[in-house]
Amino acid sequence: MNEMFKPEDALINLTEIREAEEDVGRNPSDNPTMGDIINRRFSRRSFLGGSLAVTAIASTVSPLALMIVDEARAEGMSAFSFTEVEAGVDETHHVAEGYDADVLMRWGDKVFADSPEFDPMNQTPESQARQFGYNNDYVGFVPLDDTGDHGLLVVNHEYTNAELMFPNWATIGKDGDGKDKVMMGEFTRDIVDIEMAAHGGTVIEIRKENGKWTPVLDGKMNRRIHVGTEMELTGPAAGHDRLKTNADPSGTKVFGTLNNCAGGVTPWGTWVMAEENFHGYFMGDLPEGHPEAANYKRYGAPAGWYNWGAHHDRFDVSKEPNEPNRFGWVVEVDPMDPNSVPKKRTALGRVKHEGAESVVNKDGRVVLYCGDDERFDYVYKFVTAGTYNPDDRAANMDLLDDGTLYVARFNDDGTLDWLPLVHGEGPLTAGNGFSSQADVVIEARRAGDLLGATKMDRPEDVQPNAMTGKVYCMLTNNTRRKEGDENAANPRAKNAFGHIIEISETDGDFASTKSTWEILLKCGDPSVAEVGASFSSATTTNGWFGMPDNCAIDADGRLWVSTDGNSAKKTGRADGLWAVDTEGEARATSKLFFRVPVGAEMCGPLFDPKGETVFLAVQHPGDEGLATYEQPATRWPDFRDDMPVRPAVVAVTRQGGGKIGMA
Ligand code: FEO
Ligand code: CA
Ligand code: CA
């Protein structure tokens, strides 16, 4: 246990406060919560164990994956092989025996050969704009050759913790009840501009030599994207009146991207950044009677987490009432061209996007899956109208502007309807305030309400598995679901630990509008009966977890899950990366592979194309208890008195080489 970290001090955690605010649940619709359904729950394993499941697998699975699946089934064994890490919390990270976890990029590290050295006592917006940003979340890899050892790492920088970033700034004071709390310093123009430069993303060339990854600082495609980066709005809402501002009367040009959480890399090698809690960046009051009031209420904007509007008018809705409509999109970036203008693809809808993972369907169309991370909000997928052309990258570059957005209704009989968000269809008409497809995508949540989508327990990353036709949906938690409001897909009231749903797209057709689903596992401590967790009995006391958040499928089609919200207080363990079996007798067995230092959440994860490296993003380390720059809960990863705690991406490889988690 780190001397600086005292669990009893963990009274106030700024990340928890933000999360509590961000997911208060703003869904006013009366879509069914079906309290009676819980009484009608049945084991859906037997239903899916028959010919449907076999057909779905056989139509899409690679021979290698089939072999792994078959072997696991035949042996009743896990598809993973490694010595499990012991669960717990301390000041540093831990990885399975026989593996190395090397820090690759830290907050403040150079992104360009001529970037200034990180000088935490003398930060400036200009230096931050040329250094690695804060709070790395999504990590993607775009290969630059066929070796698998050379490529572009793309990383989202979701948000900033000013209290941990700036020296002599935050202090410990008292709240209204006399309890100790972290008191923020003054959000000066400089502090705000450094925060804005620390958001966004990074493109950095990396190369593996002698088994170790290193950044290539003179890489020609290296790039920092931040809140000052010019972007274009494209698709059905582009140019609409509701997107026009004083600075942009065209409604097509916007600066920056906010709160980029999980994301994705498309089959044509572009990087998609999902804008999540955009509402937190806006302050002020809308003019009286403004027509966007109901729209913004559904999204919780403005929430005023940041003070940017004091220095930049566009973040004050009293001055620029339409600006919040220009965020909450999926942003596509071409990392191969450092001068390319990122595109906000409005066809994918405006929600608090988490993840944008894609798969090429068997008919060539591309399907992207997204969660809307809020209590009682929805799961979406987008199916492109055009088809992917593997021989002509340029032909794919605007595929995301044209297609159909669907929202999920998880029926209690184990079927799933993907409901199209198409203007003029069903209730999405002018009579309900949708005059065009632009209105539908701008108010995607309200469209989902009217269509009768299923209110979920905070959908996070949603990951298709191209090898099996399955899709994994992380539902992180929802303690505000009341008894009687359960539904089959969200079966626990006061769901503190979350669960994972497995969707089987019919016949392996990811564009299917009628699919099936079942719960892969319910999270939490399986030894406590009231928790109602459902890990397999082979799962050890180290192997269970709460709060699934990001996930990945590795080169062999296996599922890995990372978490956000475990702690000494909540689960007796830090967040981490868990290997989760999905096939055979070992199904729902989980094993701990890596755990983060105190205060952090585990983001990434991303496997290289060969399955020999997993890139992991350690986000907001040290953010536990009364943490400030001077008194973080850890000084990971440098452990130097003159260095702050720093979010960082680590590259995990096997000593002596070889695939991660294979015998
Ligand atoms: Fe940024 Fe839903 O986590
Ligand atoms: Ca997340
Ligand atoms: Ca993912």
XYZ file of C-alpha atoms and ligand atoms in Angstrom:
668
model
C 0.000 0.000 0.000
C 1.338 3.386 -0.936
C 2.089 5.509 2.131
C 0.409 8.488 0.529
C -2.791 6.570 -0.047
C -5.124 6.088 2.888
C -8.413 4.430 1.997
C -10.095 6.124 4.938
C -9.310 9.439 3.284
C -11.126 8.442 0.157
C -14.118 10.623 0.930
C -14.037 12.903 -2.018
C -12.933 11.796 -5.433
C -13.276 14.324 -8.176
C -13.609 11.707 -10.853
C -16.447 10.111 -8.925
C -18.132 13.472 -8.566
C -17.875 14.026 -12.298
C -19.176 10.559 -12.999
C -22.049 10.986 -10.582
C -23.000 14.163 -12.401
C -22.406 12.791 -15.856
C -24.697 9.821 -15.475
C -27.572 11.159 -13.460
C -29.918 9.717 -16.043
C -31.774 12.209 -18.141
C -34.136 9.913 -19.968
C -37.690 11.111 -19.329
C -39.360 8.688 -21.744
C -41.678 5.971 -20.493
C -40.051 3.229 -22.555
C -40.737 -0.047 -20.803
C -38.656 -0.979 -17.834
C -40.937 -3.977 -17.434
C -40.679 -4.708 -13.766
C -42.543 -7.919 -14.325
C -39.941 -9.223 -16.709
C -37.567 -10.096 -13.953
C -40.030 -12.737 -12.905
C -40.018 -14.152 -16.394
C -36.287 -14.416 -16.777
C -35.085 -17.700 -18.078
C -31.793 -19.231 -19.004
C -31.155 -18.228 -22.532
C -28.093 -20.414 -22.841
C -30.184 -23.385 -23.852
C -32.020 -21.315 -26.455
C -28.812 -20.188 -28.090
C -27.030 -23.471 -27.731
C -28.923 -24.881 -30.690
C -28.679 -24.494 -34.406
C -28.896 -20.709 -34.458
C -25.631 -20.296 -32.577
C -23.887 -22.872 -34.727
C -25.068 -21.197 -37.918
C -23.925 -17.791 -36.739
C -20.489 -19.065 -35.874
C -19.998 -21.224 -38.926
C -20.796 -18.425 -41.335
C -18.089 -16.070 -40.127
C -15.460 -17.764 -38.016
C -11.884 -18.116 -39.199
C -10.392 -21.622 -39.074
C -7.975 -20.541 -36.354
C -10.731 -19.172 -34.142
C -12.796 -22.280 -34.694
C -9.818 -24.340 -33.579
C -9.469 -22.307 -30.384
C -13.179 -22.420 -29.733
C -13.309 -26.158 -30.415
C -10.291 -26.859 -28.262
C -11.755 -24.849 -25.406
C -15.025 -26.712 -25.739
C -13.401 -30.108 -25.973
C -11.176 -29.523 -22.981
C -13.665 -27.477 -20.977
C -10.692 -25.191 -20.525
C -9.974 -21.515 -20.728
C -8.686 -20.173 -24.054
C -6.205 -18.103 -22.013
C -2.968 -19.217 -20.472
C -1.095 -16.987 -18.006
C -0.482 -16.801 -14.282
C -3.080 -14.556 -12.797
C -2.137 -11.308 -11.066
C -3.195 -10.942 -7.451
C -6.010 -8.432 -7.058
C -5.333 -5.471 -4.784
C -4.440 -1.790 -4.734
C -1.055 -0.137 -4.375
C 1.052 2.635 -5.829
C 2.116 0.869 -9.004
C 0.983 -1.393 -11.813
C 1.249 -5.179 -11.873
C 1.336 -7.467 -14.899
C 1.204 -11.237 -15.161
C 4.439 -13.068 -14.482
C 6.632 -13.420 -17.560
C 5.436 -10.175 -19.148
C 6.940 -6.689 -19.297
C 4.863 -3.533 -19.053
C 6.926 -0.671 -20.449
C 5.839 2.939 -20.320
C 5.593 4.170 -23.906
C 4.102 7.691 -23.696
C 3.372 9.825 -20.634
C 1.482 13.074 -20.269
C 3.905 15.824 -21.307
C 6.200 13.603 -23.374
C 7.435 14.978 -26.691
C 5.290 14.161 -29.715
C 7.687 15.910 -32.121
C 11.488 15.991 -32.209
C 11.394 19.725 -31.491
C 8.721 19.590 -28.783
C 9.768 21.279 -25.549
C 10.799 19.013 -22.687
C 8.096 18.488 -20.079
C 8.542 21.140 -17.401
C 5.635 20.746 -14.992
C 6.508 23.930 -13.091
C 6.381 26.028 -16.266
C 3.571 24.658 -18.404
C 2.230 26.698 -21.283
C -0.574 26.121 -23.806
C 2.007 26.196 -26.598
C 4.194 23.492 -25.051
C 1.216 21.299 -24.166
C -0.002 21.498 -27.766
C 3.226 19.759 -28.842
C 3.329 17.227 -26.017
C 1.329 14.093 -25.204
C -2.048 15.095 -23.743
C -3.746 14.171 -20.491
C -5.935 11.193 -19.534
C -5.273 8.780 -22.378
C -8.339 6.617 -23.100
C -8.799 4.925 -26.494
C -5.631 3.497 -28.068
C -5.566 2.408 -31.708
C -2.884 1.128 -34.068
C -2.635 1.806 -37.786
C 0.070 -0.381 -39.406
C 2.585 1.330 -41.693
C 3.890 -1.928 -43.168
C 3.252 -5.661 -43.114
C 5.699 -6.491 -40.320
C 3.274 -5.553 -37.550
C 6.220 -3.864 -35.846
C 5.779 -0.378 -37.263
C 2.730 1.814 -37.214
C 0.893 4.820 -35.924
C -0.411 4.806 -32.387
C -3.539 6.952 -32.069
C -4.595 7.932 -28.570
C -7.601 9.862 -27.234
C -7.065 12.377 -24.425
C -10.430 12.394 -22.732
C -10.303 15.051 -20.021
C -8.068 16.888 -17.567
C -7.593 16.743 -13.796
C -6.442 20.315 -13.107
C -5.906 19.517 -9.423
C -3.275 16.914 -10.359
C -1.762 18.844 -13.287
C -0.914 22.262 -11.911
C 1.583 22.937 -9.094
C 0.646 25.224 -6.202
C -2.909 25.411 -7.467
C -5.343 23.086 -5.660
C -5.528 22.940 -1.848
C -7.345 20.930 0.778
C -10.230 22.865 2.338
C -13.620 22.154 3.875
C -16.968 21.556 2.243
C -20.289 22.873 3.611
C -20.490 19.980 6.074
C -17.012 20.614 7.411
C -15.506 17.653 5.584
C -12.135 17.901 3.904
C -12.299 18.430 0.159
C -10.061 19.428 -2.708
C -10.424 23.135 -3.430
C -9.674 24.119 -7.000
C -7.456 27.118 -7.743
C -8.311 29.919 -10.138
C -9.120 28.902 -13.690
C -7.085 31.626 -15.365
C -6.899 31.972 -19.123
C -3.555 30.139 -19.100
C -4.875 27.233 -17.030
C -7.918 26.916 -19.311
C -5.817 27.075 -22.470
C -3.436 24.403 -21.167
C -6.462 22.217 -20.383
C -7.783 22.747 -23.900
C -4.410 21.811 -25.390
C -4.252 18.674 -23.208
C -7.571 17.376 -24.597
C -8.120 15.746 -27.998
C -5.721 13.144 -29.271
C -2.234 12.196 -30.402
C -0.923 10.446 -33.484
C 2.594 9.112 -32.974
C 4.680 6.775 -35.094
C 6.011 3.823 -33.110
C 8.419 1.051 -33.967
C 9.306 -2.235 -32.282
C 13.004 -3.007 -32.148
C 14.637 -5.754 -30.102
C 11.222 -6.596 -28.744
C 10.513 -3.097 -27.386
C 8.291 -0.356 -28.756
C 9.647 3.180 -28.995
C 8.153 6.423 -30.323
C 9.598 7.846 -33.543
C 9.686 11.550 -32.726
C 10.530 12.655 -36.248
C 7.642 10.626 -37.678
C 6.106 12.647 -40.497
C 2.558 11.831 -39.474
C 2.930 12.725 -35.794
C 0.180 15.066 -34.770
C -1.565 16.617 -31.808
C -5.280 17.273 -32.079
C -6.815 19.528 -29.439
C -9.639 21.970 -28.804
C -8.097 24.453 -31.223
C -7.960 22.031 -34.158
C -10.185 22.975 -37.075
C -12.775 20.341 -37.966
C -15.600 19.975 -40.443
C -19.174 18.929 -39.752
C -20.366 16.520 -42.442
C -23.445 14.385 -43.062
C -27.146 15.154 -42.602
C -26.798 17.864 -39.930
C -23.947 19.756 -41.610
C -24.900 23.338 -42.376
C -28.192 23.118 -40.483
C -29.389 26.265 -38.724
C -29.127 24.516 -35.357
C -25.354 24.181 -35.901
C -24.700 27.795 -36.900
C -22.860 30.196 -34.576
C -21.555 33.755 -34.720
C -18.104 32.412 -35.532
C -19.421 29.916 -38.068
C -22.466 31.091 -40.010
C -21.971 28.108 -42.338
C -22.731 25.525 -39.622
C -19.939 23.338 -41.002
C -16.729 24.518 -39.349
C -15.981 23.792 -35.713
C -12.862 23.949 -33.609
C -11.911 20.980 -31.520
C -13.273 17.815 -30.073
C -14.212 17.149 -26.459
C -14.080 14.291 -23.992
C -12.905 11.643 -26.430
C -13.435 8.391 -24.634
C -13.262 4.967 -26.282
C -13.070 5.080 -30.086
C -12.046 2.897 -32.979
C -9.976 2.439 -36.117
C -11.901 1.802 -39.321
C -11.027 -0.936 -41.832
C -9.541 1.786 -44.069
C -7.217 2.998 -41.322
C -8.907 6.134 -40.094
C -9.272 6.902 -36.420
C -12.707 7.546 -34.979
C -12.860 9.564 -31.762
C -16.109 9.399 -29.822
C -17.183 12.625 -28.107
C -18.627 11.619 -24.756
C -19.421 14.038 -21.900
C -19.464 17.203 -24.005
C -22.129 18.762 -21.789
C -19.586 19.303 -18.994
C -17.673 21.936 -20.960
C -20.544 24.402 -21.326
C -21.672 27.015 -18.809
C -24.130 29.894 -18.619
C -27.877 30.100 -19.151
C -29.684 29.788 -22.449
C -31.647 32.912 -23.404
C -35.202 32.752 -22.007
C -37.470 30.563 -24.132
C -34.654 29.350 -26.367
C -35.790 26.482 -28.634
C -32.822 24.273 -27.669
C -33.771 24.169 -23.978
C -35.497 20.765 -24.070
C -32.804 19.313 -26.322
C -30.026 20.416 -23.983
C -31.894 19.164 -20.923
C -31.971 15.672 -22.404
C -28.159 15.857 -22.644
C -27.575 17.596 -19.300
C -25.999 20.660 -20.917
C -24.674 22.981 -19.712
C -23.137 21.218 -16.721
C -20.352 23.704 -16.007
C -17.623 21.283 -15.005
C -15.037 23.468 -16.673
C -14.642 27.223 -16.670
C -13.789 27.564 -20.318
C -16.760 29.833 -21.043
C -15.242 32.543 -18.833
C -12.460 32.966 -21.389
C -13.988 31.590 -24.598
C -17.487 32.792 -25.453
C -18.429 29.684 -27.381
C -18.475 27.618 -24.196
C -21.026 29.991 -22.645
C -24.499 29.109 -23.956
C -25.829 32.571 -23.117
C -23.475 33.882 -25.814
C -23.370 30.966 -28.275
C -26.535 28.962 -27.692
C -25.969 26.554 -30.610
C -22.401 25.510 -29.758
C -23.413 22.391 -27.721
C -25.090 21.025 -30.865
C -21.641 20.928 -32.490
C -20.345 18.332 -30.010
C -21.441 14.811 -29.111
C -20.483 13.399 -32.502
C -18.164 10.720 -33.796
C -15.079 12.380 -35.295
C -13.119 10.686 -38.083
C -9.433 11.528 -38.481
C -7.088 10.422 -41.260
C -3.879 9.782 -39.320
C -1.914 9.264 -42.538
C -2.229 12.958 -43.396
C -1.218 15.305 -40.559
C -2.858 18.207 -42.388
C -6.198 16.495 -42.903
C -9.270 18.212 -41.444
C -11.039 15.854 -39.006
C -14.678 15.244 -39.901
C -17.543 15.160 -37.407
C -19.761 12.508 -38.962
C -23.254 13.613 -37.978
C -24.913 10.581 -39.608
C -23.835 8.577 -36.532
C -26.005 10.660 -34.238
C -25.369 13.003 -31.357
C -25.155 11.225 -28.023
C -22.532 10.829 -25.290
C -20.596 8.516 -27.541
C -18.468 5.783 -26.036
C -16.570 3.716 -28.577
C -16.974 3.451 -32.319
C -15.681 0.002 -33.128
C -16.336 -1.262 -36.631
C -16.462 -4.445 -38.647
C -16.754 -5.197 -42.360
C -20.001 -7.068 -42.893
C -20.094 -10.065 -45.218
C -21.874 -7.931 -47.845
C -19.090 -5.337 -47.690
C -21.000 -2.703 -45.757
C -19.335 -1.430 -42.597
C -21.061 -1.549 -39.216
C -20.027 0.646 -36.252
C -21.245 0.087 -32.703
C -21.627 2.849 -30.110
C -22.757 3.115 -26.528
C -24.368 6.246 -25.086
C -22.824 6.412 -21.638
C -25.549 7.609 -19.358
C -27.810 5.827 -16.952
C -30.900 4.664 -18.828
C -29.555 5.477 -22.273
C -29.142 3.384 -25.362
C -26.963 1.172 -27.568
C -26.610 2.143 -31.242
C -25.169 0.807 -34.453
C -24.577 2.486 -37.801
C -24.636 0.583 -41.080
C -23.026 2.312 -44.048
C -24.959 2.576 -47.299
C -21.866 1.983 -49.408
C -19.453 -0.913 -49.260
C -15.831 -1.037 -48.192
C -13.296 -1.180 -50.999
C -10.088 -2.834 -49.741
C -8.232 -1.828 -52.909
C -9.055 1.864 -52.931
C -8.607 3.672 -49.623
C -9.787 6.995 -51.032
C -13.099 5.428 -52.033
C -13.862 4.688 -48.365
C -13.099 8.075 -46.919
C -16.694 9.344 -46.802
C -18.488 6.049 -46.132
C -19.537 7.344 -42.711
C -21.615 10.153 -44.196
C -24.300 7.917 -45.613
C -26.043 5.032 -43.911
C -28.612 4.054 -41.316
C -28.372 4.634 -37.587
C -30.179 2.071 -35.424
C -31.007 1.991 -31.719
C -31.369 -1.260 -29.787
C -34.515 -2.681 -28.240
C -33.604 -5.741 -26.167
C -36.794 -7.795 -25.975
C -37.450 -10.005 -22.976
C -37.694 -13.099 -25.179
C -34.009 -12.818 -26.046
C -34.498 -11.160 -29.398
C -33.161 -7.765 -30.295
C -34.698 -5.244 -32.669
C -32.427 -2.679 -34.250
C -34.790 0.259 -34.796
C -33.885 2.684 -37.606
C -33.545 6.382 -36.812
C -34.831 7.559 -40.158
C -36.734 10.791 -40.644
C -40.307 10.249 -41.743
C -40.450 6.665 -40.492
C -42.587 5.774 -37.491
C -42.780 8.601 -34.977
C -39.805 10.545 -36.389
C -41.967 13.105 -38.152
C -42.521 16.844 -38.191
C -45.452 16.334 -35.836
C -42.943 15.199 -33.226
C -40.509 18.000 -33.951
C -38.305 16.209 -36.469
C -38.385 18.266 -39.660
C -35.508 16.453 -41.311
C -32.816 13.838 -40.721
C -30.731 16.679 -39.275
C -33.207 16.979 -36.391
C -33.159 13.207 -35.921
C -29.379 12.998 -35.555
C -29.085 16.187 -33.458
C -31.668 14.783 -31.033
C -30.802 11.110 -31.438
C -31.686 10.414 -27.812
C -35.230 11.739 -28.195
C -35.614 9.794 -31.411
C -34.613 6.666 -29.493
C -37.144 7.512 -26.777
C -39.965 7.682 -29.319
C -38.902 4.445 -30.990
C -39.058 2.543 -27.701
C -35.374 1.700 -27.257
C -34.340 -0.175 -24.100
C -33.033 1.913 -21.233
C -29.661 0.431 -20.340
C -27.299 0.471 -17.347
C -24.797 2.958 -18.836
C -23.596 1.522 -22.158
C -19.849 1.892 -22.596
C -17.681 0.208 -25.237
C -19.532 -2.049 -27.710
C -17.229 -4.435 -29.544
C -17.984 -6.627 -32.548
C -16.055 -9.872 -32.968
C -15.566 -10.381 -36.705
C -14.619 -14.009 -36.116
C -17.838 -15.071 -34.407
C -20.637 -12.688 -35.403
C -21.017 -11.752 -31.732
C -20.991 -8.263 -30.257
C -20.026 -7.481 -26.643
C -21.701 -4.620 -24.855
C -20.229 -3.280 -21.611
C -22.872 -1.963 -19.193
C -20.803 -0.361 -16.492
C -23.294 0.165 -13.630
C -26.498 1.958 -12.692
C -27.235 2.284 -9.011
C -30.301 4.383 -9.774
C -32.274 1.584 -11.358
C -35.046 0.974 -8.879
C -36.651 -2.290 -7.910
C -39.485 -2.803 -10.357
C -37.592 -1.015 -13.132
C -35.494 -4.019 -14.088
C -35.813 -5.478 -17.568
C -34.406 -8.666 -18.993
C -31.326 -6.952 -20.400
C -30.792 -4.952 -17.206
C -31.868 -7.453 -14.588
C -30.497 -5.947 -11.388
C -31.876 -3.035 -9.391
C -29.169 -0.807 -7.869
C -26.743 -2.351 -10.331
C -23.485 -1.298 -8.676
C -21.118 -3.529 -10.637
C -22.510 -3.706 -14.168
C -22.812 -6.573 -16.622
C -21.867 -7.655 -20.135
C -24.355 -8.490 -22.865
C -23.468 -10.711 -25.806
C -25.399 -9.975 -28.993
C -25.537 -12.633 -31.699
C -26.124 -10.921 -35.019
C -28.324 -13.276 -37.028
C -26.349 -15.537 -39.359
C -23.279 -13.439 -38.642
C -24.918 -10.546 -40.508
C -23.837 -7.448 -38.604
C -26.376 -5.383 -40.567
C -29.213 -7.579 -39.292
C -32.183 -5.707 -37.843
C -33.433 -8.688 -35.828
C -30.846 -10.375 -33.653
C -30.606 -12.233 -30.367
C -28.848 -11.501 -27.106
C -27.973 -12.982 -23.763
C -26.130 -11.863 -20.665
C -22.525 -13.089 -20.760
C -21.969 -12.274 -17.128
C -23.153 -10.138 -14.254
C -20.235 -8.477 -12.479
C -19.300 -8.108 -8.830
C -18.076 -10.426 -6.088
C -19.556 -13.850 -6.784
C -18.977 -14.938 -3.164
C -21.596 -12.447 -1.944
C -24.964 -13.923 -2.858
C -26.878 -10.637 -2.732
C -24.604 -9.196 -5.436
C -25.952 -11.715 -7.912
C -22.759 -11.974 -9.960
C -22.487 -14.788 -12.475
C -18.824 -15.456 -13.186
C -18.065 -19.126 -13.793
C -17.103 -21.197 -10.777
C -13.570 -21.432 -12.222
C -13.118 -17.683 -11.643
C -10.765 -17.070 -8.696
C -11.023 -14.391 -6.012
C -8.597 -12.372 -8.168
C -10.552 -12.973 -11.338
C -13.850 -11.228 -10.747
C -14.344 -7.530 -11.436
C -16.891 -4.750 -11.353
C -17.656 -1.899 -13.744
C -16.693 -3.164 -17.206
C -15.846 -0.206 -19.458
C -13.575 -0.749 -22.457
C -12.960 -4.045 -24.197
C -11.044 -5.546 -27.074
C -10.965 -8.646 -29.220
C -7.429 -9.951 -29.754
C -5.884 -11.459 -32.885
C -7.336 -14.860 -31.940
C -10.871 -13.666 -31.329
C -10.676 -13.669 -27.519
C -12.383 -11.063 -25.330
C -10.494 -8.802 -22.920
C -12.280 -6.351 -20.627
C -10.918 -3.308 -18.824
C -12.651 -1.589 -15.935
C -13.368 1.832 -14.452
C -14.448 2.223 -10.863
C -12.943 -0.610 -8.869
C -11.106 0.583 -5.754
C -10.009 -0.529 -2.312
C -13.297 0.776 -0.948
C -15.665 -0.616 -3.574
C -14.199 -3.967 -4.584
C -10.888 -4.326 -2.748
C -9.032 -4.130 -6.012
C -7.699 -1.640 -8.514
C -9.041 -1.455 -12.040
C -7.324 -3.628 -14.584
C -7.425 -5.811 -17.656
C -9.221 -9.122 -17.416
C -9.267 -12.012 -19.912
C -12.829 -13.283 -20.274
C -13.725 -16.626 -21.828
C -16.801 -16.611 -24.027
C -16.854 -20.175 -25.387
C -17.427 -23.671 -24.099
C -17.459 -24.794 -20.501
C -15.086 -22.001 -19.551
C -17.582 -19.353 -20.621
C -17.774 -16.421 -18.157
C -14.435 -17.315 -16.570
C -12.378 -14.213 -15.939
C -8.689 -13.835 -15.068
C -6.743 -10.757 -13.994
C -3.845 -9.969 -16.357
C -2.864 -6.407 -15.408
C -3.835 -3.941 -12.733
C -3.359 -0.188 -12.547
C -1.864 1.961 -9.790
C -4.150 3.499 -7.167
C -6.691 6.031 -8.416
C -6.431 5.052 -12.093
C -8.892 3.492 -14.483
C -7.827 1.041 -17.169
C -8.314 2.214 -20.744
C -7.168 0.952 -24.119
C -6.902 -2.054 -24.396
C -5.541 -2.580 -27.881
C -3.812 -5.652 -29.272
C -1.325 -5.314 -32.100
C -2.187 -7.248 -35.271
C 0.041 -10.173 -34.236
C -1.417 -10.434 -30.731
C 2.071 -10.016 -29.270
C 1.563 -6.618 -27.643
C -1.313 -5.159 -25.708
C -1.269 -1.379 -25.388
C -2.924 -0.173 -22.204
C -3.845 3.367 -21.187
C -3.553 4.183 -17.495
C -5.975 7.064 -16.990
C -6.127 9.483 -14.023
C -3.610 7.612 -11.824
C -3.301 9.054 -8.327
C -6.875 10.388 -8.394
C -8.037 8.835 -5.146
C -8.869 10.470 -1.868
C -7.820 14.081 -1.348
C -5.418 14.141 -4.253
C -3.631 17.242 -5.482
C -0.491 17.933 -7.523
C 1.489 18.063 -4.311
C -0.263 15.093 -2.719
C -1.293 12.535 -5.334
C -2.191 9.039 -4.211
C 0.852 7.849 -6.165
C 3.627 9.394 -8.258
C 3.416 6.685 -10.906
C 5.134 6.175 -13.283
C 8.250 8.252 -12.508
C 8.151 8.085 -8.695
C 10.173 11.298 -8.514
C 9.472 14.045 -6.014
C 9.905 16.639 -8.758
C 7.451 14.959 -11.142
C 3.669 14.820 -10.891
C 1.706 11.632 -11.308
C 1.236 11.161 -15.073
C -1.327 9.279 -17.133
C 0.549 7.046 -19.571
C 0.249 4.387 -22.241
C 2.137 1.163 -21.507
C 3.073 -1.559 -23.958
C 2.833 -5.076 -22.534
C 4.917 -7.771 -24.236
C 5.910 -11.266 -23.370
C 9.461 -11.836 -22.167
C 11.170 -13.729 -24.965
C 8.352 -12.872 -27.380
C 5.160 -14.631 -28.347
C 1.441 -14.111 -28.137
C -0.188 -12.562 -25.104
C -2.041 -15.064 -22.953
C -1.236 -18.131 -25.046
C 0.357 -21.304 -23.747
Fe -15.412 8.100 -20.642
Fe -17.965 6.220 -20.479
O -16.271 6.570 -20.061
Ca -14.986 4.660 -20.825
Ca -12.861 -1.414 -27.729
